[in-house]
Short mmCIF file of C-alpha atoms in Angstrom, two decimals:
data_model
loop_
_atom_site.label_atom_id
_atom_site.label_comp_id
_atom_site.label_asym_id
_atom_site.label_seq_id
_atom_site.Cartn_x
_atom_site.Cartn_y
_atom_site.Cartn_z
CA LEU A 209 -0.14 0.27 0.06
CA ASP A 210 3.16 2.49 0.79
CA GLU A 211 4.31 1.90 -2.87
CA ALA A 212 1.01 2.48 -4.17
CA ALA A 213 0.31 5.57 -2.78
CA LYS A 214 3.60 6.62 -4.81
CA THR A 215 2.79 5.08 -7.87
CA ALA A 216 -0.83 4.01 -8.68
CA VAL A 217 -4.08 5.93 -9.53
CA ARG A 218 -4.78 8.63 -7.37
CA VAL A 219 -8.12 8.79 -5.40
CA CYS A 220 -8.98 11.41 -3.22
CA VAL A 221 -11.98 12.04 -0.82
CA ASP A 222 -13.15 15.69 -0.45
CA LEU A 223 -13.69 16.02 3.36
CA ASP A 224 -14.76 19.82 3.21
CA PHE A 225 -18.58 19.46 3.60
CA LEU A 226 -18.79 19.79 7.56
CA ASN A 227 -20.99 22.57 7.49
CA PHE A 228 -23.50 20.16 5.20
CA MET A 229 -23.76 17.35 7.51
CA GLY A 230 -25.23 16.89 11.03
CA GLU A 231 -23.18 14.22 13.56
CA LYS A 232 -25.66 11.17 12.00
CA GLU A 233 -23.98 11.82 8.52
CA VAL A 234 -20.30 12.52 9.88
CA ASN A 235 -20.60 9.12 12.06
CA SER A 236 -21.85 7.66 8.17
CA ILE A 237 -18.73 9.31 6.74
CA LYS A 238 -16.47 8.04 9.11
CA THR A 239 -17.72 4.48 8.70
CA GLN A 240 -17.51 4.98 4.99
CA LEU A 241 -13.65 5.73 5.47
CA GLY A 242 -12.93 2.52 6.95
CA TYR A 243 -14.50 0.65 4.40
CA VAL A 244 -12.45 2.71 1.94
CA TYR A 245 -9.34 2.00 3.85
CA ALA A 246 -10.43 -2.19 4.02
CA SER A 247 -11.35 -2.18 0.36
CA ASN A 248 -7.96 -0.76 -0.80
CA SER A 249 -5.95 -2.78 1.77
CA LYS A 250 -7.14 -6.21 0.50
CA ALA A 251 -7.10 -5.16 -3.43
CA THR A 252 -4.92 -6.71 -5.80
CA HIS A 253 -4.20 -3.37 -7.68
CA PRO A 254 -4.48 -0.98 -4.76
CA LEU A 255 -4.80 3.09 -5.55
CA SER A 256 -3.17 5.79 -4.02
CA VAL A 257 -5.66 7.32 -1.45
CA THR A 258 -6.02 10.88 -0.31
CA PHE A 259 -8.40 12.42 2.49
CA ALA A 260 -8.40 15.66 1.74
CA SER A 261 -9.49 18.74 4.32
CA TYR A 262 -8.89 16.44 7.03
CA THR A 263 -9.35 18.52 9.86
CA GLU A 264 -8.96 18.13 13.54
CA ASP A 265 -12.94 17.48 13.49
CA TYR A 266 -12.04 14.79 11.46
CA GLU A 267 -9.46 13.56 13.51
CA LYS A 268 -11.35 13.89 16.43
CA ALA A 269 -14.25 11.52 14.92
CA LEU A 270 -11.90 8.98 13.23
CA ARG A 271 -10.31 8.44 17.01
CA THR A 272 -13.27 6.01 17.71
CA VAL A 273 -12.15 3.99 14.89
CA GLU A 274 -9.70 1.20 16.26
CA SER A 275 -6.06 1.66 14.40
CA TRP A 276 -7.14 4.35 11.86
CA ARG A 277 -3.70 5.83 12.95
CA ASN A 278 -2.13 2.86 11.36
CA TRP A 279 -4.07 2.92 8.12
CA ARG A 280 -1.19 2.24 5.59
CA GLY A 281 -1.20 3.86 2.22
CA VAL A 282 -3.53 6.79 3.03
CA CYS A 283 -2.39 10.54 3.09
CA PHE A 284 -4.29 12.47 5.62
CA GLU A 285 -3.93 15.86 3.85
CA PRO A 286 -4.88 19.09 5.96
CA ARG A 287 -5.59 21.04 2.83
CA SER A 288 -8.20 21.39 0.48
CA TYR A 289 -8.02 18.87 -2.59
CA VAL A 290 -6.99 21.74 -4.98
CA ASP A 291 -4.31 23.10 -2.74
CA ALA A 292 -2.87 19.67 -2.14
CA PHE A 293 -2.83 18.40 -5.40
CA THR A 294 -1.46 21.70 -7.27
CA ASP A 295 0.94 23.19 -4.63
CA THR A 296 4.37 21.52 -5.70
CA THR A 297 5.81 23.00 -2.89
CA ASP A 298 4.17 21.71 -0.02
CA GLY A 299 3.52 24.90 1.32
CA GLY A 300 4.95 23.79 4.53
CA ALA A 301 0.96 22.78 5.27
CA GLY A 302 1.98 19.53 6.40
CA GLY A 303 1.01 17.63 3.38
CA ASP A 304 3.10 14.76 1.96
CA VAL A 305 4.31 15.70 -1.92
CA ALA A 306 5.85 12.67 -2.78
CA ARG A 307 2.51 10.64 -2.08
CA VAL A 308 -0.01 12.98 -3.27
CA ARG A 309 2.23 13.50 -6.43
CA PRO A 310 0.65 17.08 -7.37
CA VAL A 311 -0.42 18.38 -11.00
CA SER A 312 0.37 21.59 -12.96
CA ASN A 313 -2.80 21.62 -14.74
CA ARG A 314 -6.18 22.01 -12.41
CA THR A 315 -7.97 20.06 -15.73
CA ASP A 316 -6.17 17.06 -14.65
CA ILE A 317 -8.23 16.73 -11.40
CA VAL A 318 -11.82 15.19 -11.94
CA TYR A 319 -14.34 15.52 -9.83
CA LEU A 320 -16.84 12.46 -9.78
CA THR A 321 -20.38 13.79 -9.46
CA ALA A 322 -23.73 12.56 -11.38
CA ASP A 323 -24.64 16.31 -12.56
CA ALA A 324 -21.65 15.95 -14.96
CA GLU A 325 -22.20 16.16 -18.76
CA GLU A 326 -19.07 14.02 -19.47
CA GLU A 327 -18.90 10.04 -18.48
CA LEU A 328 -15.60 8.60 -17.56
CA GLY A 329 -13.77 6.53 -20.16
CA PRO A 330 -13.59 2.28 -19.82
CA THR A 331 -10.31 2.74 -17.86
CA LEU A 332 -8.81 5.00 -15.24
CA ASP A 333 -5.94 7.69 -16.87
CA PRO A 334 -3.10 7.66 -14.51
CA THR A 335 -2.62 10.82 -15.18
CA LYS A 336 -5.79 12.45 -13.37
CA ILE A 337 -6.79 12.48 -9.85
CA TYR A 338 -10.48 11.79 -9.22
CA VAL A 339 -11.96 12.95 -6.49
CA ILE A 340 -15.03 11.75 -4.43
CA GLY A 341 -17.36 14.39 -2.45
CA GLY A 342 -17.34 12.78 1.38
CA ILE A 343 -20.93 13.81 2.17
CA VAL A 344 -24.06 12.24 2.90
CA ASP A 345 -26.94 14.58 1.77
CA HIS A 346 -29.47 12.22 0.74
CA ASN A 347 -29.84 14.65 -2.49
CA GLN A 348 -30.61 17.25 0.06
CA HIS A 349 -27.84 19.15 -1.70
CA LYS A 350 -28.06 18.18 -5.02
CA GLY A 351 -25.42 19.59 -7.61
CA LEU A 352 -23.29 20.85 -4.87
CA CYS A 353 -20.18 18.95 -6.15
CA HIS A 354 -20.66 19.93 -9.52
CA SER A 355 -21.12 23.26 -8.28
CA ARG A 356 -17.86 22.92 -6.34
CA ALA A 357 -15.86 21.70 -9.39
CA GLN A 358 -16.58 24.39 -11.74
CA ARG A 359 -15.94 26.95 -8.57
CA ASP A 360 -12.78 25.33 -8.50
CA GLY A 361 -11.71 25.36 -12.23
CA VAL A 362 -11.41 21.78 -12.26
CA SER A 363 -12.62 18.94 -14.61
CA CYS A 364 -15.77 16.60 -13.53
CA ALA A 365 -17.18 13.58 -14.95
CA ARG A 366 -19.74 11.18 -14.00
CA ILE A 367 -19.75 7.06 -13.86
CA PRO A 368 -21.09 5.48 -16.89
CA ILE A 369 -24.38 3.66 -16.07
CA ASP A 370 -26.15 2.49 -19.20
CA ALA A 371 -29.73 2.05 -19.51
CA ALA A 372 -30.07 -1.47 -18.79
CA VAL A 373 -28.06 -1.09 -15.63
CA GLN A 374 -29.85 1.94 -14.91
CA ALA A 375 -33.47 0.36 -15.01
CA ARG A 376 -32.10 -2.45 -12.87
CA ILE A 377 -30.75 0.30 -9.78
CA LYS A 378 -34.13 1.55 -9.89
CA GLY A 379 -33.62 5.15 -11.13
CA SER A 380 -31.47 7.86 -9.06
CA HIS A 381 -29.87 5.04 -6.74
CA ILE A 382 -27.22 7.21 -4.46
CA PHE A 383 -23.75 5.85 -4.09
CA THR A 384 -22.01 5.85 -0.93
CA VAL A 385 -18.45 7.33 -0.90
CA ASN A 386 -17.17 3.90 -0.38
CA HIS A 387 -19.60 2.30 -3.18
CA VAL A 388 -18.02 4.83 -5.73
CA PHE A 389 -14.40 4.07 -4.54
CA ASP A 390 -15.04 0.53 -5.02
CA MET A 391 -16.32 1.02 -8.92
CA LEU A 392 -13.00 2.93 -9.34
CA LEU A 393 -10.82 -0.25 -7.82
CA GLY A 394 -12.72 -2.46 -9.93
CA VAL A 395 -12.06 -0.75 -12.76
CA ASN A 396 -8.49 -0.22 -11.93
CA GLY A 397 -8.22 -4.00 -11.90
CA GLY A 398 -9.61 -4.54 -15.30
CA SER A 399 -13.59 -4.99 -14.43
CA SER A 400 -16.10 -3.06 -16.88
CA TRP A 401 -18.06 0.09 -15.51
CA SER A 402 -21.14 -2.08 -16.11
CA ALA A 403 -20.08 -4.82 -13.72
CA VAL A 404 -18.87 -2.67 -11.17
CA VAL A 405 -22.05 -0.57 -11.12
CA GLU A 406 -24.16 -3.85 -10.64
CA GLN A 407 -21.82 -5.17 -8.02
CA ASN A 408 -22.24 -1.76 -5.81
#
């Protein structure tokens, strides 16, 4: 996992949504982050994982998760996802440039949102950084991640869901952070989008 953090396809969970969630939702995100780590630690082809906007509030929440300090291959990044992945100097903010591997162009950061017009390609691009919005909102804040991507000047894309699969998952299915991560993990391991969507 430590090697994957430096070389594998990069996935970031944007945790800068505390103002949009209550205690119940934050606890849910905490659980989902645990699932993300568990899936990645068991994967044959793990991803490079960063938790951005990892504040003291999140650290307090994660203290209730046994052994979280020993999560290998995870970069706990205090800065926003944009600052973390575009600052090549580290800026003295406590980030880890070697593990984060910043990019020179913001368009190489791809925020995943169902509201995006463009779909992801059949495989993951190792030059891109895929960002998952770390929020539990039950559609109460529809379009929030898309708006954030536009505000920050980064790219955005949605997970390809074909018509047949869409019918089987009953319309507007809400994917959790760990479900989205597992889909990325599956495609990174060679599965198709249709296969990983149906599995989640």
